[in-house]
């Protein structure tokens, strides 16, 4: 099936600098897709090309089967929510929300009705005659969101919309946006550099680095089975180890890391003698009496930090250093105590180098 | 101690700037025919003279005609120039900006001579159109500076938001850019009008006897016979200018509030 939005070999260069490099990306109708990456990875440029503020240097963009990359922004039917809200400072809340409906030349009475309904939906009805300057950041963002939704656009584009809000408000807005997405069946493309935001909100995450997609997957897949060192390091915390494949068995393989044999799940294309990286999430390591699984390592505790709901434990095994995250510690472990660290072969993700 | 000194210095500076103006103003109300102190008794006869003597009455009307014409024209041109120079999309934008501001620094005499020759060639010597054009050249920089500052305060994402919400470029300009830049446009227009009102040198070169403006009339009346009518005219100009400046300041304050509001 043809995806709702289709990028086909889209590149964008600013002078000698290639910001988006030969991108192929399909987005399904009703999907919540996050574009995640460090600044300068091209994610915002992709959004701007979709909105029509930038033109691709080469390649095509289709929306619902129609080519749109040459259309000006006002003919694309996309609601855009900007990081700094971009409300019209000289208009009231109601006038801001009415703006897209006025552009569609709807009758006055219908505009009023829809503005009122939309503002009530986000509980801003009482503030409709205020100017944006008289609203808090969270309220301004809700107005911006309402303004982008009210004309029922095909797609909602969000450019780090929650970046300027404090943590508590951000989490509240995340829930609100997810709820709107589910209730209205919206197609949302969401740009963020906040991995937690991407993990909690999206149907799929596209992880970008240097203008290319490193991985495009469901949140759990991006986290549990990262496909590159970049993805493993960018999303969440991880232990990266360098090693060499020493033996291949039926379902497992053995990788030697710093002289220690570690058993990993055998994947296609793994060859004897191949240099690989292993990624191991800190919470997958279990210590002491809890340690079970295919890999048991004798380690010593080199540091232990209390974080309230969990402990971060630094482990050392010869030259190899690891970070473990434990909910509780079985026993009293001072720095320098020798313990056993255990982890499953399935929790070691093998990455090509 | 330092505070006292600072205040004192500030007061002295203000006095230095204001005293010459304050010295002339009471003479507008003198009953004497000489522009000198002491004032024998108070009278409004010189204001009456302003309103009734043909030369003065005509010069006030001329000033209003020329001022209005130059203000409209320079506001239009200056606003367009500021819009064109915005965002540095134009090659050589910096060069153009300097060129537009040049009339502010070129000596008025030089401009005056040049314009007299130029306008005569066009057949516009000693005509209202000629004087209005000459004043417009002088007023444009004030509008460019004021509108540019206003445009700079507009967040470009606000205009992008308008586009994404379905507004074609002309509508974005009409409903978003222009309303947000309006305080700058108005305060530019006020400056332009004030500039035209007290312009003498260029007027000396390009205006004929029929286009004698108030400032020009004051200038020649000082040379010919120093009558207190000059003081009365000066009071009129100062009060008018102060009113306009007050209006501009008011608008700028509103502008600042709006812009402070648009940035999160």
Coordinates of C-alpha atoms in Angstrom, one line a residue:
Chain A
X1 CA 0.0 0.0 0.0
X2 CA 1.2 3.5 -0.8
X3 CA 1.9 5.4 2.4
X4 CA 0.0 8.6 3.1
X5 CA 3.2 10.7 3.0
X6 CA 6.1 9.6 0.9
X7 CA 9.6 11.1 0.7
X8 CA 11.5 9.7 -2.3
X9 CA 15.2 10.1 -2.5
X10 CA 14.9 13.6 -1.0
X11 CA 18.1 15.6 -0.5
X12 CA 18.5 19.1 0.8
X13 CA 21.8 21.1 0.6
X14 CA 22.5 24.5 1.8
X15 CA 25.5 25.5 -0.3
X16 CA 28.1 22.9 0.2
X17 CA 26.4 21.5 3.3
X18 CA 24.2 18.5 2.8
X19 CA 21.6 18.5 5.5
X20 CA 19.3 15.8 4.3
X21 CA 20.9 13.0 2.4
X22 CA 18.9 10.9 0.0
X23 CA 15.9 10.3 2.3
X24 CA 13.3 7.6 1.6
X25 CA 10.5 7.8 4.2
X26 CA 6.9 6.7 4.2
X27 CA 4.4 7.8 6.8
X28 CA 1.0 6.0 7.2
X29 CA -2.3 7.8 7.7
X30 CA -3.1 8.2 11.4
X31 CA 0.5 7.5 12.4
X32 CA 2.4 9.3 15.2
X33 CA 6.0 9.5 13.8
X34 CA 8.8 11.1 15.8
X35 CA 11.9 12.4 14.1
X36 CA 14.6 12.1 16.7
X37 CA 18.2 13.2 16.5
X38 CA 20.8 15.7 17.8
X39 CA 20.7 19.2 16.5
X40 CA 22.0 19.5 12.9
X41 CA 20.9 16.0 12.1
X42 CA 18.4 17.3 9.5
X43 CA 15.2 16.4 11.3
X44 CA 13.8 20.0 11.4
X45 CA 14.8 20.5 7.7
X46 CA 12.7 17.4 6.9
X47 CA 9.7 19.0 8.7
X48 CA 10.3 22.3 7.0
X49 CA 10.3 20.6 3.6
X50 CA 7.0 18.9 4.5
X51 CA 5.5 22.2 5.5
X52 CA 6.8 23.9 2.4
X53 CA 9.2 26.4 4.0
X54 CA 12.1 24.7 2.3
X55 CA 12.3 23.1 -1.1
X56 CA 14.2 19.8 -1.6
X57 CA 17.3 20.1 -3.7
X58 CA 16.3 16.9 -5.3
X59 CA 13.7 14.1 -4.9
X60 CA 9.9 14.2 -4.5
X61 CA 7.4 14.4 -1.7
X62 CA 3.9 13.0 -2.1
X63 CA 0.9 13.5 0.2
X64 CA -2.1 11.2 -0.4
X65 CA -0.8 10.3 -3.9
X66 CA -0.4 14.0 -4.9
X67 CA 3.0 15.5 -5.4
X68 CA 3.4 18.5 -3.0
X69 CA 7.1 19.4 -3.0
X70 CA 6.6 22.3 -5.4
X71 CA 3.5 23.7 -3.6
X72 CA 3.7 26.8 -1.5
X73 CA 3.0 26.4 2.3
X74 CA -0.5 27.8 2.2
X75 CA -1.7 25.2 -0.2
X76 CA -0.5 22.2 1.7
X77 CA -3.2 21.8 4.4
X78 CA -0.8 21.1 7.2
X79 CA -1.1 22.4 10.7
X80 CA 2.3 23.4 12.0
X81 CA 3.1 23.9 15.7
X82 CA 6.3 25.7 16.4
X83 CA 8.6 25.6 19.4
X84 CA 8.0 29.2 20.2
X85 CA 4.3 28.9 19.6
X86 CA 4.3 31.6 16.9
X87 CA 0.9 33.0 18.0
X88 CA -0.2 36.3 16.4
X89 CA 0.6 38.8 19.1
X90 CA -1.9 41.4 17.8
X91 CA -4.8 39.1 17.8
X92 CA -6.9 37.6 20.7
X93 CA -6.9 33.9 21.4
X94 CA -10.2 33.5 19.5
X95 CA -8.9 35.5 16.5
X96 CA -5.8 33.3 16.5
X97 CA -7.8 30.2 16.4
X98 CA -10.2 31.7 13.8
X99 CA -7.4 32.6 11.4
X100 CA -7.2 29.3 9.4
X101 CA -11.0 29.2 9.2
X102 CA -11.0 32.8 7.9
X103 CA -8.5 31.7 5.2
X104 CA -11.0 29.1 4.1
X105 CA -13.6 31.8 3.8
X106 CA -16.1 30.0 6.0
X107 CA -19.3 31.9 7.0
X108 CA -18.8 34.0 10.2
X109 CA -21.3 32.0 12.2
X110 CA -19.6 28.7 11.4
X111 CA -16.2 30.1 12.3
X112 CA -17.5 31.3 15.7
X113 CA -19.1 27.9 16.4
X114 CA -16.0 26.0 15.5
X115 CA -13.6 28.3 17.4
X116 CA -15.8 28.0 20.5
X117 CA -16.0 24.2 20.3
X118 CA -12.2 23.9 19.7
X119 CA -11.3 26.2 22.6
X120 CA -13.7 24.4 24.9
X121 CA -12.1 21.1 24.0
X122 CA -8.7 22.4 25.4
X123 CA -10.5 24.2 28.2
X124 CA -9.5 27.7 27.0
X125 CA -13.0 29.0 26.4
X126 CA -12.7 31.4 29.3
X127 CA -9.6 33.0 27.9
X128 CA -10.8 33.6 24.3
X129 CA -10.6 37.4 24.5
X130 CA -7.1 37.5 26.0
X131 CA -4.0 38.4 24.0
X132 CA -1.2 35.8 23.8
X133 CA 0.9 37.9 26.1
X134 CA -1.6 37.5 28.9
X135 CA -1.3 33.7 28.8
X136 CA 1.2 31.3 30.4
X137 CA 3.6 29.2 28.3
X138 CA 1.4 26.1 28.6
X139 CA -1.7 28.0 27.7
X140 CA 0.0 29.6 24.6
X141 CA 1.1 26.2 23.5
X142 CA -2.5 24.9 23.8
X143 CA -3.7 27.8 21.7
X144 CA -1.1 27.1 19.1
X145 CA -2.1 23.4 19.1
X146 CA -5.8 24.4 18.8
X147 CA -5.1 26.8 15.9
X148 CA -3.2 24.0 14.1
X149 CA -6.0 21.5 14.6
X150 CA -9.1 23.6 14.1
X151 CA -9.1 23.6 10.3
X152 CA -8.8 19.8 10.3
X153 CA -5.6 19.6 8.3
X154 CA -4.4 16.3 6.8
X155 CA -1.2 16.3 8.8
X156 CA 0.0 18.0 12.0
X157 CA 3.7 18.9 12.1
X158 CA 5.3 19.7 15.4
X159 CA 8.7 21.2 15.7
X160 CA 9.9 20.6 19.3
X161 CA 6.6 22.0 20.5
X162 CA 7.3 21.2 24.2
X163 CA 10.9 22.3 24.3
X164 CA 10.2 25.7 26.0
X165 CA 8.0 24.2 28.8
X166 CA 9.1 23.0 32.2
X167 CA 9.3 19.3 33.0
X168 CA 5.9 18.9 34.7
X169 CA 4.0 20.9 32.1
X170 CA 5.8 19.0 29.3
X171 CA 4.7 15.7 30.6
X172 CA 1.2 17.0 30.9
X173 CA 1.2 18.2 27.3
X174 CA 2.6 14.9 26.1
X175 CA -0.4 13.1 27.5
X176 CA -2.7 15.8 26.0
X177 CA -1.2 15.5 22.6
X178 CA -1.2 11.7 22.6
X179 CA -4.8 11.8 23.7
X180 CA -5.8 14.2 20.8
X181 CA -3.9 11.9 18.4
X182 CA -5.9 8.9 19.5
X183 CA -9.2 10.6 19.7
X184 CA -9.1 12.5 16.4
X185 CA -7.0 9.9 14.4
X186 CA -4.5 12.5 13.4
X187 CA -1.4 12.0 11.4
X188 CA 1.4 13.6 13.4
X189 CA 5.0 14.2 12.5
X190 CA 6.8 15.3 15.7
X191 CA 10.4 16.6 15.7
X192 CA 12.3 16.3 19.0
X193 CA 15.7 15.8 20.5
X194 CA 14.2 14.4 23.7
X195 CA 14.4 10.7 23.5
X196 CA 12.0 10.1 26.4
X197 CA 9.4 12.2 24.6
X198 CA 9.9 10.2 21.4
X199 CA 9.7 6.9 23.3
X200 CA 6.6 7.7 25.2
X201 CA 4.5 9.3 22.4
X202 CA 5.3 7.7 19.1
X203 CA 4.0 4.8 17.0
X204 CA 7.4 4.8 15.2
X205 CA 10.6 6.7 15.7
X206 CA 13.0 7.8 13.0
X207 CA 16.4 8.3 14.5
X208 CA 18.5 10.7 12.5
X209 CA 22.2 11.4 12.3
X210 CA 24.0 13.6 9.9
X211 CA 21.1 13.8 7.4
X212 CA 20.4 10.1 7.3
X213 CA 17.9 7.7 9.0
X214 CA 19.9 5.4 11.3
X215 CA 16.8 3.5 12.3
X216 CA 13.1 3.7 11.7
X217 CA 11.2 1.4 14.1
X218 CA 8.7 1.2 16.9
X219 CA 9.9 2.6 20.2
X220 CA 10.6 -0.7 21.8
X221 CA 12.5 -2.0 18.8
X222 CA 14.6 1.2 18.7
X223 CA 15.4 0.8 22.4
X224 CA 15.8 -3.0 22.6
X225 CA 17.5 -3.8 19.3
X226 CA 19.3 -0.7 18.1
X227 CA 20.8 -1.2 14.7
X228 CA 23.8 1.0 15.0
X229 CA 26.2 2.3 17.7
X230 CA 24.8 5.8 17.2
X231 CA 21.2 4.6 18.0
X232 CA 22.3 2.6 20.9
X233 CA 24.1 5.5 22.4
X234 CA 21.6 8.2 21.5
X235 CA 18.6 6.5 22.9
X236 CA 18.9 5.7 26.6
X237 CA 22.0 4.7 28.3
X238 CA 24.1 1.7 27.2
X239 CA 27.3 -0.2 27.7
X240 CA 29.2 -0.4 24.5
X241 CA 31.8 -3.1 24.2
X242 CA 34.2 -3.9 21.4
X243 CA 35.0 -7.5 20.6
X244 CA 35.7 -10.2 18.0
X245 CA 33.6 -13.2 17.1
X246 CA 35.5 -16.3 18.3
X247 CA 33.0 -19.1 17.8
X248 CA 29.7 -19.7 16.1
X249 CA 27.2 -22.2 17.5
X250 CA 23.6 -23.2 16.5
X251 CA 21.7 -20.4 18.1
X252 CA 24.5 -18.4 19.8
X253 CA 27.9 -17.0 19.1
X254 CA 30.8 -16.2 21.4
X255 CA 32.4 -12.8 21.3
X256 CA 35.7 -12.1 23.1
X257 CA 35.6 -8.8 24.9
X258 CA 38.8 -7.7 26.7
X259 CA 39.7 -11.4 27.0
X260 CA 36.3 -12.4 28.4
X261 CA 34.1 -14.8 26.4
X262 CA 30.5 -13.4 26.1
X263 CA 27.7 -15.5 24.6
X264 CA 25.4 -13.6 22.3
X265 CA 22.4 -14.5 20.1
X266 CA 23.6 -15.5 16.7
X267 CA 22.3 -13.2 14.0
X268 CA 22.4 -13.5 10.2
X269 CA 25.7 -12.4 8.6
X270 CA 27.8 -13.0 11.7
X271 CA 31.2 -14.3 10.6
X272 CA 34.1 -15.8 12.5
X273 CA 36.8 -13.3 13.3
X274 CA 34.5 -10.3 12.7
X275 CA 35.0 -7.2 14.7
X276 CA 31.7 -6.2 16.4
X277 CA 30.3 -3.9 19.1
X278 CA 28.0 -5.1 21.8
X279 CA 25.3 -3.0 23.4
X280 CA 24.0 -3.9 26.8
X281 CA 21.4 -1.8 28.6
X282 CA 22.3 -1.1 32.3
X283 CA 19.0 -2.4 33.6
X284 CA 19.6 -5.8 32.0
X285 CA 22.6 -6.5 34.2
X286 CA 21.7 -8.3 37.4
X287 CA 24.1 -8.6 40.3
X288 CA 25.0 -11.1 43.0
X289 CA 22.3 -13.5 44.1
X290 CA 20.0 -12.1 41.4
X291 CA 22.4 -12.9 38.6
X292 CA 21.1 -15.5 36.2
X293 CA 21.5 -15.9 32.5
X294 CA 24.0 -17.1 29.9
X295 CA 26.7 -14.7 30.9
X296 CA 28.2 -14.6 34.3
X297 CA 31.1 -12.2 34.9
X298 CA 33.2 -11.8 38.1
X299 CA 33.4 -8.0 38.6
X300 CA 34.2 -5.6 41.4
X301 CA 32.0 -2.6 42.4
X302 CA 33.9 0.6 41.8
X303 CA 31.1 3.1 42.6
X304 CA 27.5 3.1 43.7
X305 CA 25.1 6.1 43.4
X306 CA 21.7 6.3 45.0
X307 CA 19.0 7.7 42.7
X308 CA 15.9 7.2 44.8
X309 CA 14.0 4.7 42.7
X310 CA 17.2 2.9 41.6
X311 CA 20.9 2.6 42.1
X312 CA 23.6 3.2 39.5
X313 CA 26.5 0.8 40.0
X314 CA 29.8 1.1 38.3
X315 CA 31.4 -2.3 37.7
X316 CA 34.9 -3.2 36.7
X317 CA 36.3 -6.4 35.3
X318 CA 39.9 -5.9 34.4
X319 CA 40.0 -3.1 31.8
X320 CA 36.3 -3.5 31.1
X321 CA 34.0 -1.0 32.8
X322 CA 30.2 -1.4 33.0
X323 CA 27.2 0.5 34.3
X324 CA 24.4 -1.4 35.9
X325 CA 21.0 -0.1 37.1
X326 CA 19.5 -2.0 40.0
X327 CA 16.2 -1.4 41.7
X328 CA 17.6 -2.7 44.9
X329 CA 20.9 -4.2 46.1
X330 CA 20.9 -7.7 47.6
X331 CA 23.1 -7.1 50.5
X332 CA 25.5 -4.4 51.6
X333 CA 28.1 -3.8 48.8
X334 CA 30.8 -1.4 49.5
X335 CA 33.2 -0.1 46.9
X336 CA 35.7 -2.8 46.0
X337 CA 33.4 -5.8 46.8
X338 CA 33.7 -8.6 44.3
X339 CA 30.3 -9.7 42.9
X340 CA 28.9 -11.6 39.9
X341 CA 27.2 -9.8 37.1
X342 CA 24.8 -11.8 35.0
X343 CA 23.0 -11.0 31.7
X344 CA 21.2 -12.9 29.0
X345 CA 22.7 -13.5 25.5
X346 CA 19.5 -12.0 24.1
X347 CA 20.1 -8.7 25.9
X348 CA 23.4 -8.2 24.1
X349 CA 22.8 -6.5 20.8
X350 CA 25.4 -7.2 18.2
X351 CA 26.3 -4.1 16.1
X352 CA 28.5 -4.1 13.0
X353 CA 31.5 -2.0 13.2
Chain B
X1 CA 27.2 62.0 46.7
X2 CA 27.7 60.5 43.3
X3 CA 24.0 60.4 42.8
X4 CA 23.7 64.1 43.5
X5 CA 26.4 64.8 41.0
X6 CA 24.8 62.6 38.4
X7 CA 21.5 64.4 38.9
X8 CA 23.1 67.8 38.7
X9 CA 25.0 66.9 35.5
X10 CA 21.7 65.6 34.0
X11 CA 19.9 68.8 34.9
X12 CA 22.7 70.9 33.4
X13 CA 22.6 68.9 30.2
X14 CA 18.9 69.4 29.9
X15 CA 19.2 73.1 30.6
X16 CA 21.9 73.4 28.0
X17 CA 19.5 71.8 25.4
X18 CA 16.3 73.5 26.5
X19 CA 17.3 77.1 27.6
X20 CA 17.5 78.6 24.1
X21 CA 14.1 77.3 23.3
X22 CA 12.7 78.4 26.6
X23 CA 14.2 81.8 26.2
X24 CA 12.4 82.5 22.9
X25 CA 9.0 81.2 23.8
X26 CA 7.7 83.9 26.2
X27 CA 8.4 86.5 23.6
X28 CA 5.6 85.1 21.6
X29 CA 3.3 86.7 24.1
X30 CA 4.9 90.1 24.1
X31 CA 3.0 93.3 23.3
X32 CA 6.1 95.0 22.0
X33 CA 7.1 95.1 18.3
X34 CA 10.7 94.1 19.2
X35 CA 11.9 90.6 19.9
X36 CA 13.6 91.6 23.1
X37 CA 13.3 91.4 26.9
X38 CA 11.9 92.8 29.1
X39 CA 8.3 92.1 28.1
X40 CA 6.3 95.2 28.7
X41 CA 2.9 93.5 28.8
X42 CA 1.3 90.2 27.7
X43 CA -0.6 90.0 24.4
X44 CA -1.7 87.6 21.7
X45 CA -1.2 90.1 18.9
X46 CA 1.5 88.1 17.2
X47 CA -0.6 85.0 17.0
X48 CA -3.3 87.2 15.4
X49 CA -0.6 88.4 13.0
X50 CA 0.2 84.8 12.2
X51 CA -3.4 84.0 11.4
X52 CA -4.2 87.1 9.4
X53 CA -1.1 88.3 7.6
X54 CA -1.1 86.7 4.1
X55 CA 2.6 85.8 4.1
X56 CA 2.3 83.9 7.4
X57 CA -1.0 82.3 6.7
X58 CA 0.1 81.1 3.3
X59 CA 3.3 79.7 4.7
X60 CA 1.4 77.7 7.3
X61 CA -0.9 76.3 4.6
X62 CA 2.2 75.5 2.4
X63 CA 3.9 73.7 5.3
X64 CA 0.9 71.6 5.8
X65 CA 0.6 70.8 2.1
X66 CA 4.3 70.0 1.6
X67 CA 4.5 68.2 4.9
X68 CA 1.5 66.0 4.1
X69 CA 2.7 65.2 0.6
X70 CA 6.3 64.4 1.8
X71 CA 5.0 62.3 4.7
X72 CA 2.7 60.2 2.5
X73 CA 5.3 59.7 -0.2
X74 CA 8.2 59.0 2.1
X75 CA 6.3 56.7 4.3
X76 CA 5.2 54.7 1.3
X77 CA 8.7 54.6 -0.2
X78 CA 10.5 54.1 3.1
X79 CA 8.2 51.2 4.2
X80 CA 8.7 49.5 0.8
X81 CA 12.5 50.0 1.1
X82 CA 12.5 48.6 4.6
X83 CA 10.5 45.6 3.5
X84 CA 12.8 45.0 0.6
X85 CA 15.9 45.2 2.8
X86 CA 14.5 42.8 5.3
X87 CA 16.1 39.4 5.9
X88 CA 19.1 40.1 3.7
X89 CA 17.7 38.1 0.8
X90 CA 18.6 41.0 -1.6
X91 CA 22.2 41.0 -2.9
X92 CA 24.0 44.1 -1.8
X93 CA 21.3 44.8 0.8
X94 CA 23.9 46.6 3.0
X95 CA 24.9 48.9 0.2
X96 CA 21.3 49.8 -0.6
X97 CA 20.6 50.4 3.1
X98 CA 23.5 52.9 3.3
X99 CA 22.3 54.6 0.1
X100 CA 18.8 55.0 1.5
X101 CA 20.3 56.6 4.7
X102 CA 22.6 58.9 2.9
X103 CA 20.3 62.0 2.8
X104 CA 20.7 62.0 6.6
X105 CA 24.5 62.7 6.4
X106 CA 24.9 64.5 3.1
X107 CA 25.1 68.3 3.8
X108 CA 21.8 69.9 3.1
X109 CA 23.4 72.6 1.0
X110 CA 24.9 69.9 -1.3
X111 CA 21.5 68.2 -1.6
X112 CA 19.8 71.5 -2.2
X113 CA 22.0 72.6 -5.0
X114 CA 21.8 69.2 -6.6
X115 CA 18.0 69.1 -6.3
X116 CA 17.6 72.6 -7.7
X117 CA 19.4 71.7 -10.9
X118 CA 17.7 68.3 -11.1
X119 CA 14.2 69.6 -10.5
X120 CA 14.7 72.5 -12.9
X121 CA 15.7 70.0 -15.6
X122 CA 12.5 68.1 -15.0
X123 CA 10.5 71.3 -15.2
X124 CA 9.6 71.0 -11.6
X125 CA 11.5 74.1 -10.3
X126 CA 9.5 76.3 -8.0
X127 CA 6.5 73.9 -7.9
X128 CA 4.7 72.1 -5.1
X129 CA 5.6 68.7 -6.6
X130 CA 9.3 69.7 -6.7
X131 CA 9.3 70.8 -3.0
X132 CA 7.4 67.7 -2.0
X133 CA 9.9 65.5 -3.9
X134 CA 12.9 67.2 -2.3
X135 CA 11.5 66.9 1.2
X136 CA 10.6 63.2 0.5
X137 CA 14.3 62.5 -0.2
X138 CA 15.1 64.0 3.2
X139 CA 12.4 62.1 5.0
X140 CA 12.8 58.6 3.6
X141 CA 15.8 57.7 5.9
X142 CA 13.7 58.3 9.0
X143 CA 11.0 56.0 7.7
X144 CA 13.5 53.3 6.7
X145 CA 15.1 53.3 10.1
X146 CA 11.9 53.2 12.0
X147 CA 10.1 50.6 9.9
X148 CA 13.3 48.4 9.8
X149 CA 13.5 48.4 13.6
X150 CA 9.8 47.4 13.7
X151 CA 10.2 44.6 11.2
X152 CA 13.3 43.3 13.0
X153 CA 11.1 42.8 16.0
X154 CA 8.7 40.5 14.1
X155 CA 9.3 36.8 14.7
X156 CA 9.5 35.2 11.2
X157 CA 7.9 32.0 12.5
X158 CA 4.8 34.0 13.1
X159 CA 4.6 34.7 9.4
X160 CA 5.4 31.1 8.6
X161 CA 2.6 30.1 10.9
X162 CA 0.2 32.3 9.0
X163 CA 1.3 30.6 5.7
X164 CA 0.9 27.1 7.1
X165 CA -2.6 28.1 8.2
X166 CA -3.6 28.8 4.6
X167 CA -2.7 32.5 4.1
X168 CA -1.1 33.4 0.7
X169 CA 1.8 35.8 0.8
X170 CA -0.3 39.0 0.2
X171 CA -2.7 38.0 3.0
X172 CA 0.2 37.3 5.4
X173 CA 1.5 40.8 4.7
X174 CA -2.0 42.4 5.2
X175 CA -3.0 40.5 8.3
X176 CA 0.3 39.8 10.1
X177 CA 3.3 41.7 8.9
X178 CA 1.8 45.1 8.3
X179 CA -0.2 45.2 11.6
X180 CA 2.9 44.2 13.5
X181 CA 5.0 46.8 11.7
X182 CA 2.4 49.5 11.9
X183 CA 3.7 51.3 15.0
X184 CA 7.1 51.6 13.2
X185 CA 5.4 52.9 10.1
X186 CA 3.4 55.5 12.1
X187 CA 6.4 56.7 14.1
X188 CA 8.4 56.9 10.8
X189 CA 5.6 59.1 9.4
X190 CA 5.7 61.3 12.4
X191 CA 9.4 61.8 12.1
X192 CA 9.0 62.5 8.4
X193 CA 6.4 65.1 9.0
X194 CA 8.5 66.8 11.7
X195 CA 11.5 66.8 9.4
X196 CA 9.6 68.4 6.5
X197 CA 8.1 70.9 8.9
X198 CA 11.4 72.4 10.0
X199 CA 13.4 72.0 6.8
X200 CA 14.8 75.3 5.6
X201 CA 18.0 74.8 3.5
X202 CA 16.7 72.6 0.7
X203 CA 13.5 74.6 0.6
X204 CA 15.6 77.8 0.0
X205 CA 16.9 76.2 -3.1
X206 CA 13.9 74.5 -4.6
X207 CA 10.9 76.5 -3.5
X208 CA 9.6 79.5 -5.3
X209 CA 7.8 82.4 -3.6
X210 CA 4.5 80.5 -3.8
X211 CA 5.8 77.5 -1.9
X212 CA 7.3 79.4 1.0
X213 CA 6.9 77.1 4.0
X214 CA 6.6 78.2 7.6
X215 CA 10.2 77.5 8.4
X216 CA 11.3 79.3 5.3
X217 CA 9.1 82.3 6.2
X218 CA 10.6 82.4 9.7
X219 CA 14.1 82.3 8.3
X220 CA 13.5 85.2 5.9
X221 CA 11.5 87.2 8.5
X222 CA 14.5 87.0 10.9
X223 CA 16.7 88.4 8.1
X224 CA 14.4 91.2 7.1
X225 CA 12.6 92.4 10.3
X226 CA 12.9 90.6 13.5
X227 CA 9.3 90.6 14.7
X228 CA 7.9 88.5 17.6
X229 CA 5.8 86.7 15.0
X230 CA 8.8 84.4 14.7
X231 CA 8.5 83.5 18.3
X232 CA 4.8 82.8 17.9
X233 CA 5.5 80.6 14.9
X234 CA 8.3 78.8 16.8
X235 CA 5.9 78.1 19.6
X236 CA 3.4 76.7 17.1
X237 CA 6.1 74.4 15.6
X238 CA 7.4 73.2 19.0
X239 CA 3.9 72.4 20.3
X240 CA 3.0 70.6 17.1
X241 CA 6.3 68.6 17.1
X242 CA 5.9 67.7 20.7
X243 CA 2.4 66.4 20.1
X244 CA 3.6 64.3 17.3
X245 CA 6.7 63.0 19.2
X246 CA 4.4 62.1 22.1
X247 CA 2.2 60.1 19.7
X248 CA 5.2 58.3 18.3
X249 CA 6.5 57.4 21.8
X250 CA 3.1 56.1 22.8
X251 CA 3.0 53.9 19.7
X252 CA 6.5 52.6 20.3
X253 CA 5.6 51.6 23.8
X254 CA 2.7 49.6 22.5
X255 CA 4.9 48.1 19.9
X256 CA 7.4 47.0 22.5
X257 CA 4.7 45.4 24.6
X258 CA 3.4 43.5 21.7
X259 CA 6.9 42.3 20.7
X260 CA 7.8 41.3 24.2
X261 CA 4.7 39.3 24.2
X262 CA 5.4 37.4 21.0
X263 CA 8.7 36.1 22.3
X264 CA 8.3 33.3 24.8

